[in-house]
Amino acid sequence: MAKRILILIGTKKGLFVAESDGDRKAFRLRGPYCNTWPIHHAILDPSSGAIHAAGGNEWFGPAVWTSHDLGATWTHSSEGLAYAEGEEPVSAVWSLAPGSDGALYAGVQPAGLFRSTDGARTWTHVRGLRDHPTRPDWNPGGAGLILHSLVPHPTDPNRLWVGISSAGVFGTDDGGQTWEPRNKGTRADFFPEDQRYPELGQCVHCMVLAPGTDQLLYQQNHCGMYRSEDGGRSWTSMENGLPSSFGFPAAVHPRDPRTVYLVPLNGDSAGRFMPDAKTAVWRTRDGGTSWQAMREGLPQENAYFGVLRQAMAVDAMEPAGVYFGTGSGEVYASADEGDSWTQIVAHLPTISSVETHVLDA
C-alpha cells in the first residue's frame, strides 16, 4: 500500500507539518498551527490517530493542543496540568509520549509528570516522582528544571523512564508510585572532581529506547554519550571516536537496535554549534563502539547552528529515513539511513522538536 510521511515540527512560533509520499523526494509544508504558541514537542498517537502538541511558557501557561484530522482543526486543554496550591506553577509542557495501555504522558516545567486517559482532555499528576526524597536536590539546567525525556516501556504500562535536566534519569516499575535514580556511570563534569559520578544531578539531554528491546537505552548527556543494557541501572560511555562529549538529540534505527544517530556539538562553553562549523550527523552500526560522520549534502562551512534535544527522528520506512531540525529553522532529511542529506524546509522559527509518522496513503 502507498505511504505518506508526516514530519511534525515543533517551533517557538507554532507547529508545522511537512508531508511527502513514500518516495520522500518532495515535501509540502503547512502551518503554523496552535495559534503560534511555543510548541516544544508534538507526536501522533498511534492508538487514536490524533496529533498532540505540547507547549506554553510563563506567559501563555501550559497546554496540550490536539487535532483529530491531521492538523485541519485544533482544540487545546490545560485541565489538570497544575501542582497543588502553594507550589511553583507549571509553566509549560515539554514532552509527550503514548503509553502501551493507551494513556498519554506529559513532562512539564518545573519537572514533573502527568498522565491522561482521555486523549489529552484532562490530566492527573503522577505524584510519586516529585515525592521522591531527592526532590529538594534537583537543580535546573540552562533552560530550567524540565522533564524532557519520556520513555514508556513498549508492552508493560508499569515501566517508564524519564530524563530531567538537571536531576538525571529516573525509572519506575510500578506505574509511577515509586522511582529510583538510574545514573550509575554517567558523569557530572561540572561537579568537583571527587563528585563526578553522583547518584543524581547529571544533566541528561536526551534518552531513547532501542526498538525491539525493553532494556537497551541510549543517552546523549551534557557530559558524554552513553549506552545502558540493563534499563538504566548502569551506563557505559560510547563517546570514543566522536568529536565532542557534548550534544543534545539521539535517535535509534527503527529495526536495528545497534544503529544510533547523534549530533555532537562543539562543547558547552564553546558556542554549542557544529564542530569546526561543519555539519555532520554521526552514525554507529555497532552500538557505539565506532562512529562515522555522515556529511554528504550537509553544509560544510559557516554552520554555526545547533540541534536541540528533541529535534531529530527516524521514520519506519525501508530504508529508514532520518531527519533533524536546526536552531536556525532548517530541516534536513536523509532517505538512505544517513548516507546523504537534503534540506527540505528552511526559514522556520527555532525548531524545538521533530517527530515522524508513516501513514497509509
PDB file of N, CA and C in Angstrom, residues 266-329:
ATOM      1  N   ASN A 266      30.072  21.469  19.535  1.00  0.00           N
ATOM      2  CA  ASN A 266      31.497  21.719  19.797  1.00  0.00           C
ATOM      3  C   ASN A 266      31.820  21.920  21.275  1.00  0.00           C
ATOM      4  N   GLY A 267      30.822  21.873  22.144  1.00  0.00           N
ATOM      5  CA  GLY A 267      31.089  21.982  23.576  1.00  0.00           C
ATOM      6  C   GLY A 267      30.115  22.912  24.259  1.00  0.00           C
ATOM      7  N   ASP A 268      30.006  22.743  25.577  1.00  0.00           N
ATOM      8  CA  ASP A 268      29.006  23.516  26.304  1.00  0.00           C
ATOM      9  C   ASP A 268      29.373  24.983  26.446  1.00  0.00           C
ATOM     10  N   SER A 269      30.658  25.313  26.382  1.00  0.00           N
ATOM     11  CA  SER A 269      31.082  26.710  26.573  1.00  0.00           C
ATOM     12  C   SER A 269      31.832  27.260  25.370  1.00  0.00           C
ATOM     13  N   ALA A 270      31.741  26.573  24.213  1.00  0.00           N
ATOM     14  CA  ALA A 270      32.469  27.000  23.015  1.00  0.00           C
ATOM     15  C   ALA A 270      31.540  27.450  21.900  1.00  0.00           C
ATOM     16  N   GLY A 271      30.264  27.675  22.227  1.00  0.00           N
ATOM     17  CA  GLY A 271      29.320  28.153  21.239  1.00  0.00           C
ATOM     18  C   GLY A 271      28.154  27.241  20.970  1.00  0.00           C
ATOM     19  N   ARG A 272      28.299  25.944  21.270  1.00  0.00           N
ATOM     20  CA  ARG A 272      27.217  24.972  21.076  1.00  0.00           C
ATOM     21  C   ARG A 272      26.749  24.943  19.625  1.00  0.00           C
ATOM     22  N   PHE A 273      27.697  24.898  18.686  1.00  0.00           N
ATOM     23  CA  PHE A 273      27.365  24.756  17.284  1.00  0.00           C
ATOM     24  C   PHE A 273      28.155  23.593  16.698  1.00  0.00           C
ATOM     25  N   MET A 274      28.015  23.370  15.397  1.00  0.00           N
ATOM     26  CA  MET A 274      28.657  22.235  14.751  1.00  0.00           C
ATOM     27  C   MET A 274      30.183  22.320  14.883  1.00  0.00           C
ATOM     28  N   PRO A 275      30.860  21.238  15.261  1.00  0.00           N
ATOM     29  CA  PRO A 275      32.317  21.270  15.367  1.00  0.00           C
ATOM     30  C   PRO A 275      32.967  21.757  14.072  1.00  0.00           C
ATOM     31  N   ASP A 276      33.872  22.737  14.203  1.00  0.00           N
ATOM     32  CA  ASP A 276      34.542  23.357  13.059  1.00  0.00           C
ATOM     33  C   ASP A 276      33.560  24.000  12.097  1.00  0.00           C
ATOM     34  N   ALA A 277      32.321  24.268  12.557  1.00  0.00           N
ATOM     35  CA  ALA A 277      31.273  24.871  11.730  1.00  0.00           C
ATOM     36  C   ALA A 277      30.973  24.033  10.487  1.00  0.00           C
ATOM     37  N   LYS A 278      31.150  22.693  10.599  1.00  0.00           N
ATOM     38  CA  LYS A 278      30.871  21.760   9.518  1.00  0.00           C
ATOM     39  C   LYS A 278      29.839  20.746  10.004  1.00  0.00           C
ATOM     40  N   THR A 279      28.727  20.661   9.311  1.00  0.00           N
ATOM     41  CA  THR A 279      27.605  19.853   9.779  1.00  0.00           C
ATOM     42  C   THR A 279      27.859  18.364   9.570  1.00  0.00           C
ATOM     43  N   ALA A 280      27.542  17.585  10.600  1.00  0.00           N
ATOM     44  CA  ALA A 280      27.618  16.130  10.478  1.00  0.00           C
ATOM     45  C   ALA A 280      26.630  15.491  11.439  1.00  0.00           C
ATOM     46  N   VAL A 281      26.002  14.431  10.972  1.00  0.00           N
ATOM     47  CA  VAL A 281      25.286  13.502  11.842  1.00  0.00           C
ATOM     48  C   VAL A 281      26.181  12.284  11.991  1.00  0.00           C
ATOM     49  N   TRP A 282      26.407  11.862  13.223  1.00  0.00           N
ATOM     50  CA  TRP A 282      27.314  10.740  13.481  1.00  0.00           C
ATOM     51  C   TRP A 282      26.491   9.472  13.680  1.00  0.00           C
ATOM     52  N   ARG A 283      26.887   8.418  12.975  1.00  0.00           N
ATOM     53  CA  ARG A 283      26.149   7.159  12.995  1.00  0.00           C
ATOM     54  C   ARG A 283      27.052   6.027  13.473  1.00  0.00           C
ATOM     55  N   THR A 284      26.501   5.188  14.320  1.00  0.00           N
ATOM     56  CA  THR A 284      27.166   3.937  14.704  1.00  0.00           C
ATOM     57  C   THR A 284      26.315   2.777  14.237  1.00  0.00           C
ATOM     58  N   ARG A 285      26.965   1.708  13.808  1.00  0.00           N
ATOM     59  CA  ARG A 285      26.263   0.472  13.441  1.00  0.00           C
ATOM     60  C   ARG A 285      26.517  -0.632  14.455  1.00  0.00           C
ATOM     61  N   ASP A 286      27.306  -0.332  15.503  1.00  0.00           N
ATOM     62  CA  ASP A 286      27.686  -1.367  16.461  1.00  0.00           C
ATOM     63  C   ASP A 286      27.442  -0.933  17.904  1.00  0.00           C
ATOM     64  N   GLY A 287      26.388  -0.160  18.112  1.00  0.00           N
ATOM     65  CA  GLY A 287      26.015   0.211  19.466  1.00  0.00           C
ATOM     66  C   GLY A 287      26.947   1.185  20.142  1.00  0.00           C
ATOM     67  N   GLY A 288      27.721   1.942  19.356  1.00  0.00           N
ATOM     68  CA  GLY A 288      28.566   2.976  19.933  1.00  0.00           C
ATOM     69  C   GLY A 288      30.028   2.614  20.051  1.00  0.00           C
ATOM     70  N   THR A 289      30.432   1.439  19.562  1.00  0.00           N
ATOM     71  CA  THR A 289      31.850   1.075  19.596  1.00  0.00           C
ATOM     72  C   THR A 289      32.654   1.912  18.597  1.00  0.00           C
ATOM     73  N   SER A 290      32.079   2.173  17.432  1.00  0.00           N
ATOM     74  CA  SER A 290      32.740   3.000  16.422  1.00  0.00           C
ATOM     75  C   SER A 290      31.710   3.933  15.791  1.00  0.00           C
ATOM     76  N   TRP A 291      32.207   5.035  15.214  1.00  0.00           N
ATOM     77  CA  TRP A 291      31.329   6.081  14.685  1.00  0.00           C
ATOM     78  C   TRP A 291      31.801   6.524  13.310  1.00  0.00           C
ATOM     79  N   GLN A 292      30.844   6.988  12.511  1.00  0.00           N
ATOM     80  CA  GLN A 292      31.130   7.537  11.193  1.00  0.00           C
ATOM     81  C   GLN A 292      30.388   8.858  11.046  1.00  0.00           C
ATOM     82  N   ALA A 293      31.081   9.888  10.529  1.00  0.00           N
ATOM     83  CA  ALA A 293      30.461  11.185  10.283  1.00  0.00           C
ATOM     84  C   ALA A 293      29.745  11.156   8.938  1.00  0.00           C
ATOM     85  N   MET A 294      28.452  11.441   8.940  1.00  0.00           N
ATOM     86  CA  MET A 294      27.656  11.478   7.721  1.00  0.00           C
ATOM     87  C   MET A 294      27.492  12.949   7.321  1.00  0.00           C
ATOM     88  N   ARG A 295      28.092  13.333   6.183  1.00  0.00           N
ATOM     89  CA  ARG A 295      28.161  14.746   5.803  1.00  0.00           C
ATOM     90  C   ARG A 295      27.586  15.052   4.420  1.00  0.00           C
ATOM     91  N   GLU A 296      27.402  14.052   3.561  1.00  0.00           N
ATOM     92  CA  GLU A 296      27.035  14.335   2.175  1.00  0.00           C
ATOM     93  C   GLU A 296      25.722  15.108   2.091  1.00  0.00           C
ATOM     94  N   GLY A 297      25.771  16.297   1.467  1.00  0.00           N
ATOM     95  CA  GLY A 297      24.596  17.143   1.314  1.00  0.00           C
ATOM     96  C   GLY A 297      24.383  18.126   2.439  1.00  0.00           C
ATOM     97  N   LEU A 298      25.189  18.062   3.505  1.00  0.00           N
ATOM     98  CA  LEU A 298      25.056  18.962   4.644  1.00  0.00           C
ATOM     99  C   LEU A 298      26.061  20.115   4.529  1.00  0.00           C
ATOM    100  N   PRO A 299      25.740  21.302   5.073  1.00  0.00           N
ATOM    101  CA  PRO A 299      26.642  22.458   4.974  1.00  0.00           C
ATOM    102  C   PRO A 299      27.996  22.161   5.625  1.00  0.00           C
ATOM    103  N   GLN A 300      29.064  22.464   4.907  1.00  0.00           N
ATOM    104  CA  GLN A 300      30.408  22.182   5.403  1.00  0.00           C
ATOM    105  C   GLN A 300      31.224  23.451   5.639  1.00  0.00           C
ATOM    106  N   GLU A 301      30.549  24.574   5.702  1.00  0.00           N
ATOM    107  CA  GLU A 301      31.191  25.810   6.136  1.00  0.00           C
ATOM    108  C   GLU A 301      30.130  26.722   6.736  1.00  0.00           C
ATOM    109  N   ASN A 302      30.546  27.517   7.713  1.00  0.00           N
ATOM    110  CA  ASN A 302      29.682  28.518   8.352  1.00  0.00           C
ATOM    111  C   ASN A 302      28.419  27.905   8.964  1.00  0.00           C
ATOM    112  N   ALA A 303      28.519  26.700   9.474  1.00  0.00           N
ATOM    113  CA  ALA A 303      27.375  26.040  10.114  1.00  0.00           C
ATOM    114  C   ALA A 303      27.413  26.324  11.614  1.00  0.00           C
ATOM    115  N   TYR A 304      26.965  27.502  11.983  1.00  0.00           N
ATOM    116  CA  TYR A 304      27.020  27.936  13.377  1.00  0.00           C
ATOM    117  C   TYR A 304      25.677  27.728  14.082  1.00  0.00           C
ATOM    118  N   PHE A 305      25.009  26.654  13.753  1.00  0.00           N
ATOM    119  CA  PHE A 305      23.721  26.369  14.380  1.00  0.00           C
ATOM    120  C   PHE A 305      23.848  25.146  15.279  1.00  0.00           C
ATOM    121  N   GLY A 306      22.846  24.967  16.125  1.00  0.00           N
ATOM    122  CA  GLY A 306      22.760  23.785  16.963  1.00  0.00           C
ATOM    123  C   GLY A 306      21.514  22.989  16.636  1.00  0.00           C
ATOM    124  N   VAL A 307      21.389  21.837  17.269  1.00  0.00           N
ATOM    125  CA  VAL A 307      20.217  20.976  17.137  1.00  0.00           C
ATOM    126  C   VAL A 307      19.775  20.622  18.554  1.00  0.00           C
ATOM    127  N   LEU A 308      18.527  20.905  18.881  1.00  0.00           N
ATOM    128  CA  LEU A 308      18.051  20.715  20.245  1.00  0.00           C
ATOM    129  C   LEU A 308      17.670  19.264  20.525  1.00  0.00           C
ATOM    130  N   ARG A 309      17.376  18.968  21.799  1.00  0.00           N
ATOM    131  CA  ARG A 309      17.321  17.587  22.273  1.00  0.00           C
ATOM    132  C   ARG A 309      16.230  16.745  21.638  1.00  0.00           C
ATOM    133  N   GLN A 310      15.120  17.346  21.208  1.00  0.00           N
ATOM    134  CA  GLN A 310      14.033  16.551  20.619  1.00  0.00           C
ATOM    135  C   GLN A 310      13.922  16.768  19.112  1.00  0.00           C
ATOM    136  N   ALA A 311      14.966  17.338  18.515  1.00  0.00           N
ATOM    137  CA  ALA A 311      14.868  17.775  17.116  1.00  0.00           C
ATOM    138  C   ALA A 311      15.503  16.799  16.133  1.00  0.00           C
ATOM    139  N   MET A 312      15.513  15.517  16.442  1.00  0.00           N
ATOM    140  CA  MET A 312      15.962  14.501  15.493  1.00  0.00           C
ATOM    141  C   MET A 312      15.087  13.266  15.626  1.00  0.00           C
ATOM    142  N   ALA A 313      14.767  12.648  14.478  1.00  0.00           N
ATOM    143  CA  ALA A 313      13.879  11.482  14.494  1.00  0.00           C
ATOM    144  C   ALA A 313      14.166  10.610  13.281  1.00  0.00           C
ATOM    145  N   VAL A 314      13.690   9.370  13.338  1.00  0.00           N
ATOM    146  CA  VAL A 314      13.768   8.433  12.221  1.00  0.00           C
ATOM    147  C   VAL A 314      12.357   8.027  11.820  1.00  0.00           C
ATOM    148  N   ASP A 315      12.197   7.613  10.559  1.00  0.00           N
ATOM    149  CA  ASP A 315      10.917   7.042  10.163  1.00  0.00           C
ATOM    150  C   ASP A 315      11.058   5.522  10.063  1.00  0.00           C
ATOM    151  N   ALA A 316       9.941   4.844   9.809  1.00  0.00           N
ATOM    152  CA  ALA A 316       9.923   3.383   9.811  1.00  0.00           C
ATOM    153  C   ALA A 316       9.962   2.795   8.410  1.00  0.00           C
ATOM    154  N   MET A 317      10.334   3.599   7.416  1.00  0.00           N
ATOM    155  CA  MET A 317      10.380   3.111   6.039  1.00  0.00           C
ATOM    156  C   MET A 317      11.606   2.219   5.828  1.00  0.00           C
ATOM    157  N   GLU A 318      11.676   1.602   4.630  1.00  0.00           N
ATOM    158  CA  GLU A 318      12.814   0.776   4.232  1.00  0.00           C
ATOM    159  C   GLU A 318      13.384   1.332   2.930  1.00  0.00           C
ATOM    160  N   PRO A 319      14.605   1.900   2.915  1.00  0.00           N
ATOM    161  CA  PRO A 319      15.476   2.120   4.078  1.00  0.00           C
ATOM    162  C   PRO A 319      14.923   3.219   4.983  1.00  0.00           C
ATOM    163  N   ALA A 320      15.400   3.240   6.219  1.00  0.00           N
ATOM    164  CA  ALA A 320      14.903   4.208   7.190  1.00  0.00           C
ATOM    165  C   ALA A 320      15.292   5.629   6.798  1.00  0.00           C
ATOM    166  N   GLY A 321      14.404   6.562   7.062  1.00  0.00           N
ATOM    167  CA  GLY A 321      14.702   7.982   6.896  1.00  0.00           C
ATOM    168  C   GLY A 321      15.127   8.589   8.210  1.00  0.00           C
ATOM    169  N   VAL A 322      16.004   9.586   8.138  1.00  0.00           N
ATOM    170  CA  VAL A 322      16.497  10.294   9.316  1.00  0.00           C
ATOM    171  C   VAL A 322      16.290  11.782   9.077  1.00  0.00           C
ATOM    172  N   TYR A 323      15.870  12.520  10.111  1.00  0.00           N
ATOM    173  CA  TYR A 323      15.521  13.929   9.973  1.00  0.00           C
ATOM    174  C   TYR A 323      16.044  14.697  11.183  1.00  0.00           C
ATOM    175  N   PHE A 324      16.493  15.938  10.959  1.00  0.00           N
ATOM    176  CA  PHE A 324      16.812  16.792  12.093  1.00  0.00           C
ATOM    177  C   PHE A 324      16.505  18.248  11.749  1.00  0.00           C
ATOM    178  N   GLY A 325      16.168  19.018  12.783  1.00  0.00           N
ATOM    179  CA  GLY A 325      15.859  20.434  12.635  1.00  0.00           C
ATOM    180  C   GLY A 325      16.840  21.271  13.411  1.00  0.00           C
ATOM    181  N   THR A 326      17.123  22.472  12.925  1.00  0.00           N
ATOM    182  CA  THR A 326      18.175  23.308  13.491  1.00  0.00           C
ATOM    183  C   THR A 326      17.605  24.504  14.245  1.00  0.00           C
ATOM    184  N   GLY A 327      18.492  25.110  15.011  1.00  0.00           N
ATOM    185  CA  GLY A 327      18.116  26.329  15.713  1.00  0.00           C
ATOM    186  C   GLY A 327      17.873  27.496  14.790  1.00  0.00           C
ATOM    187  N   SER A 328      18.327  27.415  13.539  1.00  0.00           N
ATOM    188  CA  SER A 328      18.093  28.484  12.567  1.00  0.00           C
ATOM    189  C   SER A 328      16.964  28.155  11.603  1.00  0.00           C
ATOM    190  N   GLY A 329      16.184  27.112  11.885  1.00  0.00           N
ATOM    191  CA  GLY A 329      14.932  26.894  11.178  1.00  0.00           C
ATOM    192  C   GLY A 329      14.977  26.030   9.944  1.00  0.00           C
TER     193      GLY A 329
END
